[in-house]
Amino acid sequence: MVKKYDLRTAVIAFFVTLTIFVGGFVVASLFNDYKVELLKQEQASLSRDMESLRLEETYLASLEADRACPLINMQLGRLSEKLDSTSSRLLAYQNSREFGSRFQELKSEYALIQLRAWMQVGDARESCGTDVATVLYFFDIACAGCEQQGYTLDYYKQQLGSRLMVFSIDRELALPIMSLIQEDHGITRSPTLIVGDVALVEPSKEQLQAALCSQYSVKPEFCG
Amino acid sequence: MLLATTGLLRAFIWVCFYLNTTCFTNHSVQIDPRIAVLAIVSFVSMFMAVFWLLTLFEHRKILHRDPKPKKYPNLSIIIPAYNEEHTIAQCIKSLLKLEYPGKIQLIVVNDGSKDKTLETAKPFAKKGLIELYDKKNGGKASAMNLGLKHVKHDYVACMDADSLVHPRALHYMVGYFDDANVAAVTAALKVTPPKNKLQEIQWIEYLVNILQRKLFALLDILYVTPGPFSVYRTRAIKSVGGFDEDNLTEDMEIALHLQERGWRLENSMLAEVFTHTPMTVYSLFNQRVRWYRGLVQNLRKYKHMVFSKKHGLLGLLILPATIALIAVSLVGAFMFVQSIAASTWGFILQLWFMLTIGFNWVFELDLAWMLFSTNLFVIAIAVFVLGASLIILYYSHKYSNESISFPKGLAYVLFLFVYFLLLATVWAFSLFKEFTGAEKTW
């Protein structure tokens, strides 16, 4: 005896499930676009700030140092905050693993902004004696010691606040300027930090502390 | 199965959160095989959840509508008993209180008990209230087959000696036999008042099973006639040669056998039967290993029914889905445990390193960060899954005439988010035992 059956409910269930999945894709994709757009806006704003800073520097160069430097320092403080916030968004985006070509573009763009900022802070240190330490941090995602190095840097960032500016660069990004800096400092692996002008390969907490302390004219408390 | 589908979806959500991954929006990187497995698991599970919800909404008005019998037929009730000295008297008394207009023949078969089951039942026999038979221990099926030989009526119920039946249960059940194609009618299995969290979890599980059994009956895909209390057409049960004595779950075997022969199995949600549930994880584990191993044994025995159009939705949908769900529940649970272990280990390492460098770990609520870390697709599925689970729970309570019990709050949480792990472990163990040919124990 053949049993009667009705596949109607199963067919409807299949299409409902399919709709939920496709809906999920669409929503996730729209949300992703929104996130990318937001990051782009932030980076555009950063670029404008950098451009503005460059113009301001040109303008301030015509002023006396004692008038120009406080203004430059103020601008750098603002820039530091913005770099940090964009960095944390990029990191969160990276953590959500929504990798793709758009993410690579954003990351490259951000790396370039960071490198420009790193150089400008260096200039400000020379011209105005700005008492800010800079760390150019080369990492890559698969690197074993990078996570711990990141925590050590976070620790000093927490201790020093705006007196420390960390610029994190993914070594996997193929940017000509990065190759130049890495060759210049003999960087071959991650994690490597350029503190001031010295390259440190996977420094311990103590080594990093010593290098940072040497950067300040007014020493932080932990430098003893 | 109703719960398995939502349980698996919950496992999927947990794994997704632990992997912290988007799962379905990778563009250029290689797709992690785990993600592909999760996608398949989630699709299959979600399909089953949607299927059950649609079936529930389609039939919700007739769930309690049991047909009135043209007449109340006489029937026999067999109670196989093995080491049931503490429960057998109560069980017999509950049967004696049945409010049923037809004649009832009570048959107790003592299956070689080592305790005082026989002595406890004897006074009832002396008063002529029951027929008592004693035999060497041979398993529940052999006891029921012996009872079958003494059955005088056209309908026979089998009842576990540790169960209690509601006085009006038979009223609701016998009307289904007016359809000549119906071979058996199952009842709504409830558990005796729980005494600990594990029993509370099973209390919830049994309520969900009550709803599931009804939906299965409506689709003519019931493949278990539970031992605690089911009524059979004597002719049907004898036509398939009675119960399989070499089967771990003879109640599933007989149901599949009847289905194979084209009979229909029905269910009444109003016919309440109360059974005892294991109080310890160990005894629950052993009980479920027997059940699950029995399921595998029967799936192997009736493999010709899988994908068979002849057996309707049972062959085309439910048996294949059962096999798929066994596989995905194992895979899902394995991935879940692996993700938890990896995340926990990673977290311990991070914590250790942060402590060694003296990191001042301050939690900062960064809404923007949360926005960027949030995976909307996973959140959407999580909401859907929880919604589906809660709807199923709500209707399970409603149609079992029970109310949501707030004092059992923790049991609900454990049932929803942890219980499936125990069941997946049982599955792994049962499969291992079945395929290594371990000794079968009742």
XYZ file of C-alpha atoms in Angstrom:
666
model
C 0.000 0.000 0.000
C 1.443 3.362 -1.021
C 1.004 6.090 1.576
C -0.459 9.403 0.515
C 1.707 12.405 1.165
C 1.766 16.093 0.525
C 5.079 17.804 -0.090
C 3.513 21.269 -0.187
C 4.613 22.215 3.335
C 8.126 20.908 2.704
C 8.382 22.911 -0.516
C 7.122 26.071 1.208
C 9.565 25.451 4.092
C 12.400 25.104 1.597
C 11.604 28.420 -0.053
C 11.089 30.183 3.275
C 14.492 28.917 4.439
C 16.053 29.968 1.158
C 14.479 33.415 1.527
C 15.848 33.754 5.061
C 19.303 32.815 3.842
C 19.230 35.093 0.811
C 17.786 37.827 3.029
C 20.663 37.245 5.408
C 23.169 37.621 2.584
C 21.548 40.817 1.371
C 21.325 42.356 4.838
C 24.893 41.351 5.657
C 26.060 42.780 2.353
C 24.185 46.073 2.876
C 25.566 46.349 6.383
C 29.010 45.627 5.044
C 28.673 48.395 2.456
C 27.616 50.741 5.208
C 30.643 49.851 7.294
C 33.004 50.350 4.356
C 31.364 53.686 3.580
C 31.797 54.802 7.177
C 35.442 53.825 7.152
C 35.955 55.620 3.863
C 34.408 58.761 5.302
C 36.681 58.587 8.320
C 39.720 58.095 6.161
C 38.734 60.949 3.883
C 38.390 63.127 6.944
C 41.832 61.982 8.099
C 43.314 62.788 4.714
C 41.775 66.250 4.864
C 43.248 66.736 8.324
C 46.660 65.689 7.061
C 46.412 68.071 4.142
C 45.273 70.805 6.442
C 48.148 70.079 8.801
C 50.597 70.347 5.940
C 49.144 73.716 4.930
C 49.138 74.850 8.518
C 52.788 73.860 8.799
C 53.628 75.932 5.747
C 51.724 78.811 7.251
C 53.216 78.298 10.697
C 56.719 78.146 9.233
C 56.364 81.824 8.542
C 55.642 82.418 12.245
C 57.989 82.509 15.177
C 58.572 79.021 16.703
C 57.088 79.982 20.089
C 53.839 80.957 18.357
C 53.752 78.111 15.820
C 54.697 75.075 17.946
C 51.782 75.136 20.427
C 49.433 75.236 17.473
C 51.219 72.318 15.776
C 51.139 70.280 19.013
C 47.428 70.924 19.365
C 46.848 69.706 15.819
C 48.926 66.583 16.444
C 46.880 65.722 19.517
C 43.715 65.901 17.480
C 45.246 63.811 14.715
C 46.399 61.179 17.213
C 42.868 60.731 18.545
C 41.444 60.354 15.058
C 44.100 57.866 14.006
C 43.343 55.775 17.070
C 39.620 55.709 16.475
C 39.979 54.779 12.800
C 42.489 52.122 13.752
C 40.094 50.513 16.230
C 37.335 50.445 13.616
C 39.633 48.861 11.072
C 40.675 46.339 13.682
C 37.076 45.512 14.504
C 36.334 45.191 10.820
C 39.330 42.911 10.440
C 38.183 40.844 13.422
C 34.797 40.327 11.794
C 36.799 38.666 9.004
C 34.871 40.319 6.272
C 38.012 40.302 4.212
C 37.879 41.376 0.653
C 39.364 43.696 -1.887
C 37.578 46.686 -0.344
C 39.163 45.972 2.999
C 42.622 45.777 1.424
C 42.075 49.157 -0.237
C 40.998 50.716 3.036
C 43.931 49.231 4.836
C 46.448 50.450 2.252
C 44.966 53.899 2.351
C 45.103 53.918 6.122
C 48.730 52.718 6.082
C 49.694 55.601 3.817
C 47.946 58.094 6.093
C 49.752 56.630 9.070
C 53.136 56.819 7.393
C 52.532 60.462 6.467
C 51.473 61.170 10.035
C 54.535 59.338 11.398
C 56.817 61.505 9.261
C 54.996 64.683 10.213
C 55.226 63.930 13.915
C 58.938 63.296 13.354
C 59.227 66.727 11.709
C 57.355 68.324 14.609
C 59.699 66.655 17.091
C 62.660 68.199 15.286
C 61.265 71.642 14.578
C 59.280 72.188 17.777
C 60.848 69.698 20.165
C 57.431 68.102 20.635
C 57.827 65.664 23.519
C 55.923 62.814 21.862
C 57.397 59.370 21.219
C 56.526 57.598 18.005
C 56.455 53.869 17.335
C 56.094 52.527 13.818
C 54.883 48.987 14.369
C 55.266 46.408 11.606
C 53.112 43.359 12.060
C 51.379 40.735 10.012
C 48.223 38.754 10.752
C 49.850 35.324 10.854
C 52.785 36.456 13.031
C 53.074 34.496 16.254
C 54.420 37.220 18.545
C 52.378 40.098 17.134
C 49.404 39.679 19.418
C 51.557 39.879 22.531
C 53.524 42.788 21.053
C 50.211 44.516 20.490
C 49.280 44.090 24.152
C 52.651 45.525 25.239
C 52.096 48.535 22.999
C 48.547 48.910 24.332
C 49.996 48.851 27.819
C 52.378 51.761 27.111
C 49.683 53.622 25.220
C 47.559 53.330 28.329
C 50.429 54.605 30.460
C 51.481 57.468 28.205
C 48.279 58.524 26.516
C 48.795 61.241 23.918
C 52.548 61.305 24.601
C 52.898 58.094 22.610
C 51.784 57.720 19.017
C 51.705 54.198 17.617
C 51.391 53.695 13.859
C 50.598 50.090 12.984
C 51.430 48.835 9.512
C 50.616 45.421 8.094
C 53.791 44.159 6.430
C 51.739 42.198 3.913
C 50.614 45.415 2.221
C 52.642 45.871 -0.936
C 53.320 49.610 -0.793
C 56.563 50.995 -2.285
C 57.072 53.413 0.618
C 56.898 50.496 3.053
C 59.574 48.576 1.172
C 61.733 51.674 1.308
C 61.347 52.095 5.072
C 61.862 48.377 5.732
C 64.997 48.252 3.606
C 66.303 51.410 5.219
C 65.872 49.911 8.704
C 66.770 46.330 7.741
C 63.328 44.980 8.685
C 62.838 41.377 7.613
C 60.251 39.987 10.009
C 57.356 40.785 12.306
C 56.914 42.121 14.855
C 59.418 44.945 14.428
C 59.117 48.384 15.987
C 60.823 51.577 14.927
C 61.086 53.698 18.041
C 62.443 57.092 17.106
C 64.992 55.947 14.562
C 65.909 52.571 16.043
C 64.460 49.271 14.780
C 63.698 46.694 17.494
C 62.814 43.139 16.550
C 60.170 41.702 18.919
C 61.387 43.707 21.885
C 60.548 42.630 25.421
C 58.568 44.952 27.637
C 61.785 46.170 29.282
C 63.567 46.771 25.960
C 60.610 48.743 24.679
C 60.439 50.758 27.887
C 64.118 51.667 27.622
C 63.700 52.701 23.991
C 60.650 54.817 24.793
C 62.298 56.503 27.765
C 65.186 57.582 25.547
C 62.685 59.489 23.402
C 61.459 61.896 26.052
C 63.101 65.035 27.333
C 60.654 65.084 30.263
C 60.794 61.441 31.369
C 57.582 59.610 32.272
C 57.357 58.243 35.821
C 58.145 54.637 34.929
C 61.514 55.677 33.399
C 62.808 56.264 36.901
C 13.616 16.107 16.188
C 11.730 19.324 16.796
C 14.230 20.218 19.436
C 17.171 18.826 17.582
C 16.586 21.265 14.757
C 16.540 24.298 16.989
C 19.296 22.876 19.168
C 21.538 22.558 16.171
C 20.800 26.073 15.112
C 21.780 27.289 18.544
C 25.006 25.323 18.273
C 25.596 27.023 14.953
C 25.085 30.466 16.450
C 27.436 29.727 19.307
C 30.135 28.474 16.992
C 29.723 31.537 14.796
C 30.136 33.847 17.731
C 33.163 31.950 18.903
C 34.747 31.928 15.493
C 33.843 35.612 15.349
C 33.278 35.204 11.726
C 30.832 36.393 9.159
C 30.311 32.918 7.835
C 28.765 33.866 4.537
C 30.298 37.119 3.400
C 33.806 36.100 2.511
C 34.780 37.654 -0.766
C 38.314 36.856 -1.617
C 39.778 34.659 1.075
C 39.502 30.907 0.929
C 36.333 29.678 2.603
C 37.071 27.895 5.838
C 35.696 24.320 5.524
C 34.179 24.767 8.981
C 32.133 27.642 7.599
C 30.892 25.520 4.723
C 29.842 22.793 7.167
C 28.125 25.369 9.352
C 26.265 26.734 6.348
C 24.955 23.281 5.460
C 24.102 22.463 9.068
C 22.286 25.732 9.527
C 20.352 25.379 6.272
C 19.196 21.833 7.015
C 18.337 22.687 10.616
C 16.567 25.880 9.712
C 14.598 24.086 7.015
C 13.402 21.552 9.599
C 12.526 24.299 12.082
C 10.515 26.171 9.430
C 8.855 22.952 8.326
C 7.687 22.166 11.870
C 6.498 25.699 12.511
C 4.470 25.687 9.289
C 3.002 22.290 10.145
C 2.150 23.502 13.636
C 0.370 26.633 12.395
C -1.465 24.712 9.719
C -2.869 22.170 12.197
C -2.988 24.111 15.455
C -6.799 24.131 15.597
C -7.140 20.361 15.429
C -4.358 19.352 17.793
C -6.816 18.619 20.597
C -9.586 17.269 18.413
C -9.753 13.527 19.153
C -12.527 11.608 17.335
C -15.413 10.311 19.455
C -15.674 6.525 19.250
C -18.786 4.940 17.755
C -18.570 2.481 20.656
C -16.137 1.814 23.460
C -14.501 -1.530 22.615
C -13.247 -3.983 25.206
C -9.512 -4.018 25.524
C -6.567 -5.732 27.162
C -3.624 -4.037 28.854
C -0.260 -5.770 29.169
C 2.158 -4.619 31.864
C 5.601 -6.178 31.515
C 7.523 -5.797 34.772
C 11.139 -6.279 35.658
C 12.304 -5.233 39.126
C 9.397 -2.836 39.629
C 8.473 -3.636 43.242
C 8.246 0.083 44.098
C 5.995 1.109 41.219
C 3.962 -1.892 40.074
C 1.199 -1.517 42.692
C 0.697 2.153 41.866
C 0.637 1.337 38.179
C -2.046 -1.347 38.619
C -4.088 0.961 40.862
C -3.997 3.709 38.239
C -5.317 1.222 35.663
C -8.063 0.070 38.015
C -9.193 3.692 38.267
C -9.626 4.035 34.508
C -13.007 5.555 33.698
C -13.827 3.453 30.689
C -17.191 1.977 29.704
C -15.758 -1.112 27.972
C -14.324 -4.220 29.646
C -10.626 -4.175 30.502
C -8.404 -7.228 30.873
C -5.241 -6.485 32.857
C -2.258 -8.751 32.203
C 0.885 -8.418 34.313
C 3.941 -10.329 33.118
C 6.773 -10.643 35.606
C 9.933 -10.879 33.518
C 12.077 -12.787 36.026
C 12.364 -9.916 38.481
C 14.994 -10.291 41.183
C 13.053 -8.147 43.636
C 9.532 -8.479 45.067
C 7.634 -7.440 41.948
C 5.872 -10.800 41.741
C 4.910 -10.767 45.427
C 3.624 -7.202 45.129
C 1.409 -8.096 42.172
C 0.049 -11.367 43.599
C -2.623 -9.824 45.885
C -4.193 -8.113 42.863
C -4.254 -11.462 41.046
C -5.806 -13.200 44.019
C -8.622 -10.658 44.006
C -9.137 -11.397 40.300
C -8.222 -7.858 39.285
C -5.330 -8.919 37.077
C -3.987 -11.950 35.276
C -0.429 -12.577 36.467
C 2.172 -14.521 34.505
C 5.711 -15.258 35.538
C 8.559 -16.068 33.180
C 12.338 -16.198 33.005
C 14.011 -12.877 32.295
C 14.112 -12.326 28.544
C 13.563 -8.637 28.021
C 10.553 -6.382 27.760
C 9.581 -7.520 24.249
C 9.478 -11.178 25.262
C 7.269 -10.281 28.242
C 4.869 -8.404 25.996
C 4.791 -11.238 23.496
C 3.834 -13.611 26.296
C 1.101 -11.199 27.322
C -0.109 -11.015 23.708
C -0.789 -14.744 23.745
C -3.335 -14.205 26.530
C -5.063 -11.178 25.055
C -8.825 -11.685 24.689
C -9.882 -8.435 23.034
C -9.514 -6.660 19.703
C -7.410 -3.891 21.165
C -4.397 -4.165 23.419
C -2.489 -1.535 25.301
C 1.077 -1.936 26.499
C 2.068 -0.079 29.587
C 5.359 0.309 31.472
C 5.141 -0.770 35.083
C 6.676 2.520 36.261
C 4.015 4.656 34.566
C 0.644 6.008 35.624
C -2.256 6.641 33.331
C -4.874 9.402 33.526
C -8.351 7.933 34.288
C -9.826 9.272 31.038
C -6.872 8.511 28.753
C -8.554 5.638 26.920
C -11.608 7.800 26.195
C -9.500 10.057 24.010
C -7.585 7.263 22.310
C -10.027 4.608 21.184
C -11.971 6.827 18.768
C -9.044 6.741 16.331
C -9.592 2.992 15.815
C -12.838 3.703 13.958
C -10.500 4.289 11.022
C -9.728 0.737 9.934
C -6.238 1.757 8.796
C -5.146 2.791 12.271
C -2.963 0.193 13.978
C -1.910 2.088 17.092
C -2.639 5.207 19.097
C -0.029 6.872 21.255
C -0.576 9.028 24.318
C 0.828 12.292 25.658
C 3.789 11.316 27.816
C 4.350 13.547 30.795
C 6.787 13.110 33.614
C 6.080 12.821 37.321
C 6.847 16.045 39.236
C 10.568 16.765 38.837
C 12.790 16.682 41.911
C 15.990 18.158 40.475
C 17.231 20.271 37.567
C 17.892 17.270 35.352
C 14.319 16.098 35.756
C 13.058 19.638 35.151
C 14.956 19.677 31.851
C 13.355 16.357 30.931
C 9.966 17.719 31.986
C 10.396 20.433 29.339
C 11.748 17.951 26.798
C 8.751 15.668 27.242
C 6.349 18.576 26.677
C 8.074 19.349 23.388
C 7.901 15.675 22.484
C 4.151 15.661 23.118
C 3.730 18.340 20.472
C 6.181 16.629 18.164
C 4.391 13.302 18.406
C 1.093 14.945 17.504
C 2.599 16.724 14.502
C 4.201 13.459 13.405
C 0.847 11.697 13.679
C -0.854 14.419 11.641
C 1.676 13.886 8.865
C 1.470 10.088 9.258
C 5.158 9.843 10.081
C 5.093 8.540 13.657
C 7.819 5.998 14.107
C 7.600 5.292 17.835
C 4.731 3.957 19.912
C 6.148 4.788 23.347
C 6.400 2.021 25.891
C 4.812 3.889 28.806
C 1.382 3.615 27.165
C 0.251 2.891 23.626
C -2.857 1.121 22.389
C -2.700 -1.270 19.442
C -5.168 -3.081 17.234
C -4.533 -6.689 18.253
C -4.892 -7.923 14.698
C -2.295 -5.447 13.457
C 0.254 -6.247 16.098
C -0.190 -9.973 15.587
C 0.064 -9.538 11.808
C 3.636 -8.289 12.186
C 4.561 -11.117 14.537
C 4.450 -9.140 17.773
C 7.438 -7.390 19.281
C 11.021 -7.941 18.126
C 12.792 -9.543 21.084
C 16.243 -8.710 19.757
C 15.616 -5.012 19.571
C 16.778 -2.373 22.038
C 13.757 -0.187 21.365
C 10.937 -2.547 20.592
C 8.446 0.341 20.712
C 10.207 1.946 17.751
C 10.630 -1.335 15.924
C 6.946 -2.201 16.145
C 5.988 1.288 14.954
C 8.307 1.120 11.950
C 7.121 -2.399 11.226
C 3.491 -1.266 11.249
C 4.351 1.763 9.099
C 6.182 -0.507 6.684
C 3.038 -2.575 6.302
C 1.032 0.541 5.485
C -0.772 0.972 8.802
C -1.416 4.399 10.281
C -0.305 5.444 13.766
C -2.244 8.104 15.635
C -1.773 10.242 18.722
C -3.946 11.891 21.312
C -2.534 14.928 23.105
C -5.250 14.718 25.738
C -4.549 11.140 26.828
C -2.024 11.806 29.554
C 0.367 9.209 30.871
C 2.927 9.939 33.561
C 6.314 8.296 33.592
C 9.411 8.510 35.760
C 12.566 10.066 34.385
C 16.186 9.427 35.361
C 17.436 11.524 38.263
C 21.144 11.392 37.505
C 23.175 12.222 34.424
C 24.581 8.687 34.498
C 21.175 6.989 34.391
C 19.897 9.452 31.793
C 22.982 8.796 29.690
C 22.425 5.043 29.843
C 18.738 5.385 29.020
C 19.453 7.579 26.009
C 22.268 5.362 24.771
C 19.746 2.520 24.678
C 17.191 4.691 22.863
C 19.610 6.127 20.353
C 21.297 2.832 19.746
C 17.854 1.376 19.204
C 17.132 4.106 16.671
C 20.309 3.293 14.753
C 19.518 -0.408 14.958
C 16.046 0.230 13.531
C 17.282 2.613 10.854
C 19.583 -0.154 9.714
C 16.808 -2.733 9.872
C 14.376 -0.536 7.936
C 16.883 1.174 5.649
C 14.784 0.166 2.649
C 12.164 2.671 3.864
C 14.597 5.594 3.618
C 13.866 7.642 0.471
C 11.024 5.257 -0.360
C 8.026 7.018 -1.911
C 5.884 4.088 -0.870
C 6.174 5.170 2.758
C 5.192 8.769 2.146
C 6.773 11.590 4.113
C 8.231 9.114 6.567
C 10.418 7.635 3.862
C 10.993 10.782 1.849
C 11.558 13.320 4.569
C 11.660 12.166 8.167
C 13.903 9.128 8.057
C 16.491 10.887 5.828
C 16.228 13.988 8.021
C 16.760 11.853 11.126
C 19.930 10.424 9.628
C 21.069 13.905 8.558
C 20.342 15.292 12.011
C 22.389 12.567 13.676
C 25.315 13.548 11.475
C 24.940 17.283 11.848
C 24.329 17.134 15.579
C 27.628 15.301 15.976
C 29.479 17.682 13.670
C 27.831 20.723 15.245
C 28.623 19.616 18.773
C 32.202 18.733 17.868
C 32.770 22.135 16.287
C 31.090 23.821 19.199
C 33.310 22.099 21.745
C 36.398 22.688 19.624
C 35.568 26.401 19.255
C 34.899 26.798 22.951
C 38.124 24.999 23.829
C 40.156 27.087 21.374
C 38.563 30.361 22.523
C 38.997 29.511 26.176
C 42.617 28.547 25.668
C 43.234 31.749 23.682
C 41.557 33.777 26.374
C 43.657 32.161 29.115
C 46.839 32.889 27.162
C 45.808 36.514 26.626
C 44.891 36.940 30.243
C 48.148 35.404 31.379
C 50.161 37.699 29.131
C 48.219 40.772 30.160
C 48.773 39.923 33.809
C 52.503 39.398 33.296
C 52.921 42.816 31.649
C 50.742 44.466 34.276
C 48.061 45.493 31.792
C 45.311 47.498 33.384
C 42.386 45.873 31.746
C 39.653 48.428 31.608
C 36.488 47.566 29.792
C 35.442 50.412 27.602
C 32.065 50.379 25.962
C 32.765 51.589 22.466
C 29.536 51.659 20.516
C 31.307 52.265 17.248
C 33.502 49.259 17.867
C 30.446 47.189 18.658
C 28.840 48.316 15.428
C 31.881 47.214 13.464
C 32.248 43.917 15.288
C 28.592 43.036 14.963
C 27.699 40.455 12.423
C 24.142 41.285 11.481
C 23.520 38.037 9.649
C 24.470 35.970 12.664
C 22.357 38.203 14.890
C 19.417 37.787 12.497
C 19.745 34.001 12.552
C 20.128 34.064 16.338
C 16.897 36.023 16.668
C 15.144 33.647 14.287
C 16.430 30.590 16.107
C 15.526 31.861 19.534
C 12.158 32.972 18.241
C 11.480 29.543 16.717
C 12.595 27.801 19.912
C 10.421 30.008 22.078
C 7.394 29.535 19.822
C 7.875 25.764 19.980
C 8.268 25.932 23.753
C 5.199 28.125 24.111
C 2.977 25.843 22.032
C 4.426 22.742 23.701
C 3.239 24.093 27.027
C -0.051 25.388 25.696
C -1.133 22.168 24.007
C 0.067 20.038 26.921
C -2.096 22.104 29.241
C 0.924 23.246 31.227
C 1.995 26.771 31.964
C 5.483 28.191 31.602
C 7.088 27.620 34.970
C 9.233 30.552 36.048
C 10.823 28.681 38.970
C 12.183 26.333 36.323
C 13.940 29.280 34.621
C 17.409 27.773 34.865
C 16.133 24.476 33.484
C 14.790 26.313 30.402
C 18.182 27.952 29.850
C 20.009 24.641 30.272
C 17.494 22.928 28.029
C 17.894 25.526 25.290
C 21.632 26.032 25.372
C 23.385 23.088 27.034
C 21.243 19.954 26.838
C 22.002 19.347 23.164
C 25.651 18.847 24.080
C 24.772 15.978 26.387
C 22.577 14.444 23.715
C 25.320 14.806 21.101
C 27.681 12.968 23.443
C 25.065 10.250 23.820
C 24.863 10.049 20.040
C 28.600 9.629 19.675
C 28.665 6.925 22.343
C 25.617 5.122 20.942
C 27.047 5.040 17.416
C 30.335 3.772 18.752
C 28.599 1.004 20.692
C 26.354 0.041 17.803
C 29.079 -0.109 15.180
C 31.581 -1.891 17.418
C 28.913 -4.468 18.198
C 28.943 -3.887 21.950
C 26.663 -6.092 24.024
C 23.032 -4.985 24.067
C 21.622 -4.343 27.499
C 18.048 -3.409 28.417
